mmCIF file of C-alpha atoms in Angstrom:
data_model
loop_
_atom_site.group_PDB
_atom_site.id
_atom_site.type_symbol
_atom_site.label_atom_id
_atom_site.label_comp_id
_atom_site.label_asym_id
_atom_site.label_seq_id
_atom_site.Cartn_x
_atom_site.Cartn_y
_atom_site.Cartn_z
ATOM 1 C CA MET N 1 127.320 171.286 144.419
ATOM 2 C CA LYS N 2 127.494 173.467 147.572
ATOM 3 C CA GLU N 3 123.702 173.196 147.985
ATOM 4 C CA LEU N 4 123.804 169.407 147.722
ATOM 5 C CA PHE N 5 126.543 169.155 150.334
ATOM 6 C CA GLU N 6 124.579 171.474 152.609
ATOM 7 C CA ILE N 7 121.542 169.191 152.452
ATOM 8 C CA ILE N 8 123.707 166.116 153.095
ATOM 9 C CA LYS N 9 125.186 167.953 156.111
ATOM 10 C CA GLU N 10 121.658 168.691 157.391
ATOM 11 C CA HIS N 11 120.849 164.965 157.234
ATOM 12 C CA LEU N 12 123.963 163.897 159.054
ATOM 13 C CA SER N 13 123.449 166.422 161.844
ATOM 14 C CA HIS N 14 119.766 165.483 162.305
ATOM 15 C CA MET N 15 120.050 161.713 161.957
ATOM 16 C CA GLY N 16 118.561 161.126 165.431
ATOM 17 C CA ILE N 17 115.437 163.161 164.541
ATOM 18 C CA ILE N 18 115.136 161.259 161.226
ATOM 19 C CA MET N 19 115.090 157.909 163.065
ATOM 20 C CA ARG N 20 112.561 159.062 165.660
ATOM 21 C CA LEU N 21 110.216 160.576 163.094
ATOM 22 C CA ALA N 22 110.460 157.363 161.021
ATOM 23 C CA ARG N 23 109.416 155.267 164.025
ATOM 24 C CA TYR N 24 106.517 157.647 164.623
ATOM 25 C CA GLU N 25 105.464 157.276 160.932
ATOM 26 C CA ASP N 26 105.436 153.492 161.265
ATOM 27 C CA LYS N 27 103.227 153.599 164.311
ATOM 28 C CA ALA N 28 100.889 156.313 162.911
ATOM 29 C CA ASN N 29 100.368 154.508 159.602
ATOM 30 C CA ASN N 30 99.318 151.236 161.302
ATOM 31 C CA GLN N 31 97.639 152.690 164.361
ATOM 32 C CA GLY N 32 94.079 151.573 163.607
ATOM 33 C CA ASN N 33 94.903 148.080 162.338
ATOM 34 C CA TYR N 34 94.656 144.908 164.475
ATOM 35 C CA LEU N 35 97.754 143.492 162.805
ATOM 36 C CA GLY N 36 99.636 146.781 163.031
ATOM 37 C CA MET N 37 103.000 146.876 161.301
ATOM 38 C CA LEU N 38 102.536 143.326 160.057
ATOM 39 C CA TRP N 39 100.665 144.865 157.128
ATOM 40 C CA GLN N 40 103.944 146.343 155.900
ATOM 41 C CA PHE N 41 104.846 142.776 155.044
ATOM 42 C CA LEU N 42 101.425 141.320 154.208
ATOM 43 C CA ASN N 43 100.607 143.855 151.503
ATOM 44 C CA PRO N 44 103.703 143.174 149.367
ATOM 45 C CA ALA N 45 103.415 139.420 150.132
ATOM 46 C CA PHE N 46 99.899 139.291 148.577
ATOM 47 C CA GLN N 47 101.194 141.146 145.502
ATOM 48 C CA VAL N 48 104.139 138.724 145.181
ATOM 49 C CA GLY N 49 101.670 135.839 145.280
ATOM 50 C CA THR N 50 99.519 137.454 142.571
ATOM 51 C CA TYR N 51 102.486 138.071 140.227
ATOM 52 C CA TYR N 52 103.782 134.526 140.755
ATOM 53 C CA LEU N 53 100.378 133.025 139.904
ATOM 54 C CA VAL N 54 100.148 135.091 136.726
ATOM 55 C CA PHE N 55 103.743 135.080 135.459
ATOM 56 C CA GLY N 56 105.283 132.070 137.208
ATOM 57 C CA LEU N 57 102.472 129.566 136.879
ATOM 58 C CA GLY N 58 100.199 131.113 134.233
ATOM 59 C CA LEU N 59 102.692 132.432 131.681
ATOM 60 C CA LYS N 60 105.489 130.041 132.671
ATOM 61 C CA SER N 61 108.102 132.820 132.887
ATOM 62 C CA ASN N 62 111.753 131.964 133.506
ATOM 63 C CA GLY N 63 113.941 133.888 135.872
ATOM 64 C CA ASP N 64 117.557 133.170 134.999
ATOM 65 C CA PRO N 65 117.616 129.845 133.108
ATOM 66 C CA GLU N 66 121.376 129.962 132.588
ATOM 67 C CA ALA N 67 122.062 130.184 136.338
ATOM 68 C CA GLY N 68 119.379 127.596 137.128
ATOM 69 C CA VAL N 69 117.582 129.924 139.532
ATOM 70 C CA PRO N 70 113.857 129.152 140.050
ATOM 71 C CA TYR N 71 111.517 131.884 138.907
ATOM 72 C CA ILE N 72 109.969 132.482 142.345
ATOM 73 C CA VAL N 73 113.433 133.184 143.874
ATOM 74 C CA TRP N 74 114.447 135.375 140.964
ATOM 75 C CA MET N 75 111.174 137.278 141.172
ATOM 76 C CA LEU N 76 111.267 137.717 144.951
ATOM 77 C CA PHE N 77 114.572 139.624 144.866
ATOM 78 C CA GLY N 78 113.282 141.847 142.074
ATOM 79 C CA LEU N 79 109.916 142.597 143.657
ATOM 80 C CA SER N 80 111.360 143.121 147.157
ATOM 81 C CA THR N 81 113.625 145.830 145.747
ATOM 82 C CA TRP N 82 110.986 147.382 143.502
ATOM 83 C CA PHE N 83 108.255 147.523 146.166
ATOM 84 C CA PHE N 84 110.621 149.317 148.492
ATOM 85 C CA MET N 85 111.791 151.849 145.886
ATOM 86 C CA ASN N 86 108.270 152.462 144.625
ATOM 87 C CA GLY N 87 106.905 152.936 148.152
ATOM 88 C CA SER N 88 109.761 155.268 149.146
ATOM 89 C CA PHE N 89 109.502 157.200 145.866
ATOM 90 C CA MET N 90 105.730 157.810 146.169
ATOM 91 C CA ALA N 91 105.827 158.566 149.906
ATOM 92 C CA GLY N 92 108.633 161.038 149.386
ATOM 93 C CA ILE N 93 106.584 163.055 146.883
ATOM 94 C CA SER N 94 104.035 164.146 149.477
ATOM 95 C CA SER N 95 106.448 164.151 152.418
ATOM 96 C CA ILE N 96 106.405 167.979 152.634
ATOM 97 C CA THR N 97 102.845 168.768 151.495
ATOM 98 C CA SER N 98 101.333 166.219 153.904
ATOM 99 C CA LYS N 99 103.083 167.877 156.856
ATOM 100 C CA VAL N 100 101.821 171.432 156.469
ATOM 101 C CA ALA N 101 101.348 171.992 160.221
ATOM 102 C CA MET N 102 104.753 170.550 161.009
ATOM 103 C CA VAL N 103 106.496 172.485 158.253
ATOM 104 C CA SER N 104 105.180 175.790 159.639
ATOM 105 C CA LYS N 105 106.432 175.097 163.189
ATOM 106 C CA MET N 106 109.425 172.800 162.783
ATOM 107 C CA LYS N 107 112.838 173.593 164.190
ATOM 108 C CA PHE N 108 114.691 171.237 161.838
ATOM 109 C CA PRO N 109 115.381 171.394 158.117
ATOM 110 C CA ILE N 110 112.531 170.480 155.767
ATOM 111 C CA SER N 111 114.962 168.505 153.620
ATOM 112 C CA ILE N 112 114.948 165.582 156.020
ATOM 113 C CA LEU N 113 111.234 164.808 155.531
ATOM 114 C CA PRO N 114 111.597 162.681 152.349
ATOM 115 C CA THR N 115 114.367 160.715 154.081
ATOM 116 C CA VAL N 116 112.079 160.078 157.061
ATOM 117 C CA ARG N 117 109.660 158.343 154.720
ATOM 118 C CA TYR N 118 112.586 156.358 153.189
ATOM 119 C CA VAL N 119 113.678 155.106 156.622
ATOM 120 C CA SER N 120 110.022 154.242 157.484
ATOM 121 C CA GLU N 121 109.750 152.040 154.401
ATOM 122 C CA LEU N 122 112.883 150.052 155.390
ATOM 123 C CA THR N 123 110.928 147.810 157.791
ATOM 124 C CA SER N 124 109.079 146.020 155.022
ATOM 125 C CA PHE N 125 112.204 145.942 152.823
ATOM 126 C CA TRP N 126 114.248 144.018 155.348
ATOM 127 C CA ALA N 127 111.403 141.562 155.912
ATOM 128 C CA MET N 128 110.968 140.951 152.167
ATOM 129 C CA MET N 129 114.739 140.569 151.617
ATOM 130 C CA ALA N 130 114.932 138.079 154.477
ATOM 131 C CA ILE N 131 112.170 135.992 152.852
ATOM 132 C CA SER N 132 113.957 136.232 149.468
ATOM 133 C CA PHE N 133 117.236 135.079 151.044
ATOM 134 C CA VAL N 134 115.598 132.129 152.788
ATOM 135 C CA SER N 135 113.873 131.084 149.533
ATOM 136 C CA MET N 136 117.255 131.221 147.827
ATOM 137 C CA LEU N 137 118.750 128.841 150.385
ATOM 138 C CA VAL N 138 115.760 126.483 150.231
ATOM 139 C CA ALA N 139 116.097 126.369 146.433
ATOM 140 C CA GLY N 140 119.748 125.382 146.793
ATOM 141 C CA VAL N 141 121.211 128.509 145.200
ATOM 142 C CA PRO N 142 124.803 128.787 146.520
ATOM 143 C CA ILE N 143 126.100 131.831 148.352
ATOM 144 C CA THR N 144 129.171 133.406 146.677
ATOM 145 C CA THR N 145 131.433 136.317 147.401
ATOM 146 C CA HIS N 146 129.234 138.433 145.157
ATOM 147 C CA ILE N 147 126.895 138.831 148.085
ATOM 148 C CA LEU N 148 129.339 141.471 149.433
ATOM 149 C CA GLN N 149 128.241 143.887 146.743
ATOM 150 C CA PHE N 150 124.800 143.999 148.312
ATOM 151 C CA PHE N 151 126.214 146.783 150.492
ATOM 152 C CA TYR N 152 127.185 148.694 147.350
ATOM 153 C CA TYR N 153 123.765 148.334 145.773
ATOM 154 C CA PHE N 154 122.024 149.224 149.029
ATOM 155 C CA PHE N 155 124.120 152.423 149.124
ATOM 156 C CA ALA N 156 123.256 153.072 145.433
ATOM 157 C CA MET N 157 119.552 152.557 146.161
ATOM 158 C CA THR N 158 119.762 154.903 149.168
ATOM 159 C CA ALA N 159 121.519 157.572 147.102
ATOM 160 C CA LEU N 160 118.887 157.270 144.333
ATOM 161 C CA MET N 161 115.992 157.562 146.744
ATOM 162 C CA PHE N 162 117.686 160.451 148.540
ATOM 163 C CA VAL N 163 118.030 162.603 145.425
ATOM 164 C CA PHE N 164 114.570 161.603 144.142
ATOM 165 C CA GLY N 165 113.118 162.463 147.559
ATOM 166 C CA ILE N 166 114.550 165.998 147.538
ATOM 167 C CA PHE N 167 113.587 166.609 143.930
ATOM 168 C CA ASN N 168 110.094 165.038 144.105
ATOM 169 C CA ALA N 169 109.081 166.691 147.377
ATOM 170 C CA THR N 170 110.166 170.108 146.060
ATOM 171 C CA ILE N 171 108.460 169.788 142.690
ATOM 172 C CA ASN N 172 105.257 168.525 144.312
ATOM 173 C CA VAL N 173 105.070 171.733 146.345
ATOM 174 C CA LEU N 174 105.511 173.830 143.201
ATOM 175 C CA ILE N 175 103.289 171.704 140.928
ATOM 176 C CA PRO N 176 100.293 170.099 142.766
ATOM 177 C CA ASP N 177 99.560 167.687 139.864
ATOM 178 C CA TYR N 178 103.041 166.195 140.033
ATOM 179 C CA LYS N 179 102.041 163.251 142.239
ATOM 180 C CA MET N 180 99.247 162.197 139.859
ATOM 181 C CA LEU N 181 101.676 162.323 136.958
ATOM 182 C CA MET N 182 104.345 160.270 138.713
ATOM 183 C CA THR N 183 101.781 157.648 139.824
ATOM 184 C CA SER N 184 101.213 156.867 136.156
ATOM 185 C CA VAL N 185 104.918 157.066 135.311
ATOM 186 C CA MET N 186 105.824 154.605 138.057
ATOM 187 C CA ARG N 187 103.291 152.119 136.774
ATOM 188 C CA LEU N 188 105.071 152.233 133.434
ATOM 189 C CA LEU N 189 108.532 152.058 135.006
ATOM 190 C CA PHE N 190 107.484 148.931 136.920
ATOM 191 C CA TRP N 191 107.402 147.031 133.654
ATOM 192 C CA ALA N 192 110.728 148.566 132.665
ATOM 193 C CA SER N 193 112.385 147.658 135.969
ATOM 194 C CA GLY N 194 112.818 143.997 135.185
ATOM 195 C CA ALA N 195 111.224 143.102 138.527
ATOM 196 C CA ILE N 196 109.008 140.256 137.224
ATOM 197 C CA TRP N 197 110.315 139.387 133.793
ATOM 198 C CA ASN N 198 113.673 138.982 132.140
ATOM 199 C CA ILE N 199 114.382 141.783 129.669
ATOM 200 C CA SER N 200 116.939 139.631 127.885
ATOM 201 C CA GLN N 201 113.903 138.157 126.120
ATOM 202 C CA LEU N 202 113.448 141.488 124.311
ATOM 203 C CA PRO N 203 115.269 142.625 121.150
ATOM 204 C CA PRO N 204 118.813 143.818 122.082
ATOM 205 C CA LYS N 205 118.162 147.495 121.161
ATOM 206 C CA ILE N 206 115.027 147.697 123.347
ATOM 207 C CA ALA N 207 116.791 145.878 126.202
ATOM 208 C CA ASP N 208 119.711 148.372 125.996
ATOM 209 C CA VAL N 209 117.278 151.290 126.426
ATOM 210 C CA ILE N 210 115.566 149.695 129.437
ATOM 211 C CA LYS N 211 118.961 149.127 131.077
ATOM 212 C CA LEU N 212 119.351 152.899 131.256
ATOM 213 C CA ASN N 213 116.502 152.995 133.788
ATOM 214 C CA PRO N 214 118.103 153.654 137.243
ATOM 215 C CA PHE N 215 115.462 151.485 138.889
ATOM 216 C CA PHE N 216 116.507 148.573 136.655
ATOM 217 C CA TYR N 217 120.131 149.150 137.634
ATOM 218 C CA VAL N 218 119.310 148.646 141.342
ATOM 219 C CA VAL N 219 116.880 145.735 140.837
ATOM 220 C CA ASN N 220 119.322 143.931 138.578
ATOM 221 C CA GLY N 221 122.198 144.726 140.917
ATOM 222 C CA MET N 222 120.406 143.213 143.906
ATOM 223 C CA ARG N 223 119.971 140.026 141.881
ATOM 224 C CA ASP N 224 123.631 140.087 140.899
ATOM 225 C CA SER N 225 124.539 140.242 144.580
ATOM 226 C CA PHE N 226 122.658 137.047 145.468
ATOM 227 C CA LEU N 227 122.017 135.070 142.279
ATOM 228 C CA SER N 228 124.550 136.074 139.682
ATOM 229 C CA GLN N 229 128.278 136.016 139.069
ATOM 230 C CA SER N 230 128.765 139.638 137.926
ATOM 231 C CA TRP N 231 130.415 142.520 139.766
ATOM 232 C CA PHE N 232 129.215 146.070 139.260
ATOM 233 C CA TRP N 233 132.589 146.968 137.721
ATOM 234 C CA SER N 234 132.655 144.079 135.263
ATOM 235 C CA ALA N 235 132.856 144.850 131.543
ATOM 236 C CA ASP N 236 129.123 144.352 130.928
ATOM 237 C CA ARG N 237 128.130 146.491 133.911
ATOM 238 C CA ILE N 238 130.610 149.350 134.176
ATOM 239 C CA GLN N 239 128.990 151.605 131.569
ATOM 240 C CA TYR N 240 125.615 151.358 133.358
ATOM 241 C CA THR N 241 127.337 152.014 136.680
ATOM 242 C CA ILE N 242 128.872 155.207 135.307
ATOM 243 C CA MET N 243 125.527 156.340 133.818
ATOM 244 C CA PHE N 244 123.686 155.523 137.044
ATOM 245 C CA TRP N 245 125.960 157.697 139.187
ATOM 246 C CA ALA N 246 125.932 160.469 136.591
ATOM 247 C CA PHE N 247 122.141 160.465 136.833
ATOM 248 C CA VAL N 248 122.196 160.463 140.657
ATOM 249 C CA VAL N 249 124.657 163.376 140.844
ATOM 250 C CA GLY N 250 122.810 165.329 138.144
ATOM 251 C CA LEU N 251 119.401 164.896 139.793
ATOM 252 C CA GLY N 252 120.935 165.687 143.195
ATOM 253 C CA LEU N 253 122.334 168.989 141.921
ATOM 254 C CA VAL N 254 119.056 170.028 140.321
ATOM 255 C CA GLY N 255 116.910 168.888 143.231
ATOM 256 C CA SER N 256 119.082 170.501 145.922
ATOM 257 C CA HIS N 257 119.207 173.812 143.979
ATOM 258 C CA LEU N 258 115.423 173.955 143.635
ATOM 259 C CA HIS N 259 114.891 172.947 147.239
ATOM 260 C CA MET N 260 117.221 175.603 148.656
ATOM 261 C CA LYS N 261 115.810 178.238 146.290
ATOM 262 C CA PHE N 262 112.172 177.740 147.164
ATOM 263 C CA ARG N 263 111.990 176.186 150.653
ATOM 264 C CA SER N 264 111.626 179.541 152.434
ATOM 265 C CA ARG N 265 108.373 179.960 150.451
ATOM 266 C CA PHE N 266 106.993 176.441 150.771
ATOM 267 C CA ILE N 267 104.231 177.489 153.162
ATOM 268 C CA ASP N 268 103.055 180.108 150.654
ATOM 269 C CA PHE N 269 102.887 177.496 147.890
ATOM 270 C CA ILE N 270 101.153 174.919 150.044
#
């Protein structure tokens, strides 16, 4: 626990550097493109259009029939959240190995590099969430007090990406094949995230297993904030809330321990 708190302290004391590096990442990633940072929105927008054509129009999927929410609105909130988490997750894996020169000369803790990538990904997240919110209003979906728990789920998503970032970046230094493995795993988890289809259509036992997925917890929670009538402490959510935070704390402890144990030797491994 001491190691986890130490890494959190490093982040809080270097927040200014994190924000500056994130802005630099945004500019560097879009430097050679005519449309620049607009591609951070266009790429997910094209993917949203593809999934809607296939699942919304082709397979006639339903979002939340009981709440009367159109599929496109239901899907937008799910994909906006998933695209952000997937992008942050995969970028965090190589956040240390891709900065070999910086790691060898830096005067700030290596632990902040995964978080830099997380902050960099936020630009497209806010754009996609804004479009999702506007589509909700156009569709006539009412705004309720449940929208307040968006702040809770955003914090939960941040905590999940934070612990995954520390763990993934460390393991990727120790095991070079780790990113290839997780690329395949994330493709599988996409279908278990509930981003584009309602898992309530599955047999109850299978659906219960999928609900243990922390990515599903966040995706479903974001929808609860805007489209549903359920609080994260309600009877049908509380057990998953407890399991989610148990997972976050457990992964945070393991990831911070490995990071602090090996980070003085990262250059040797890289």
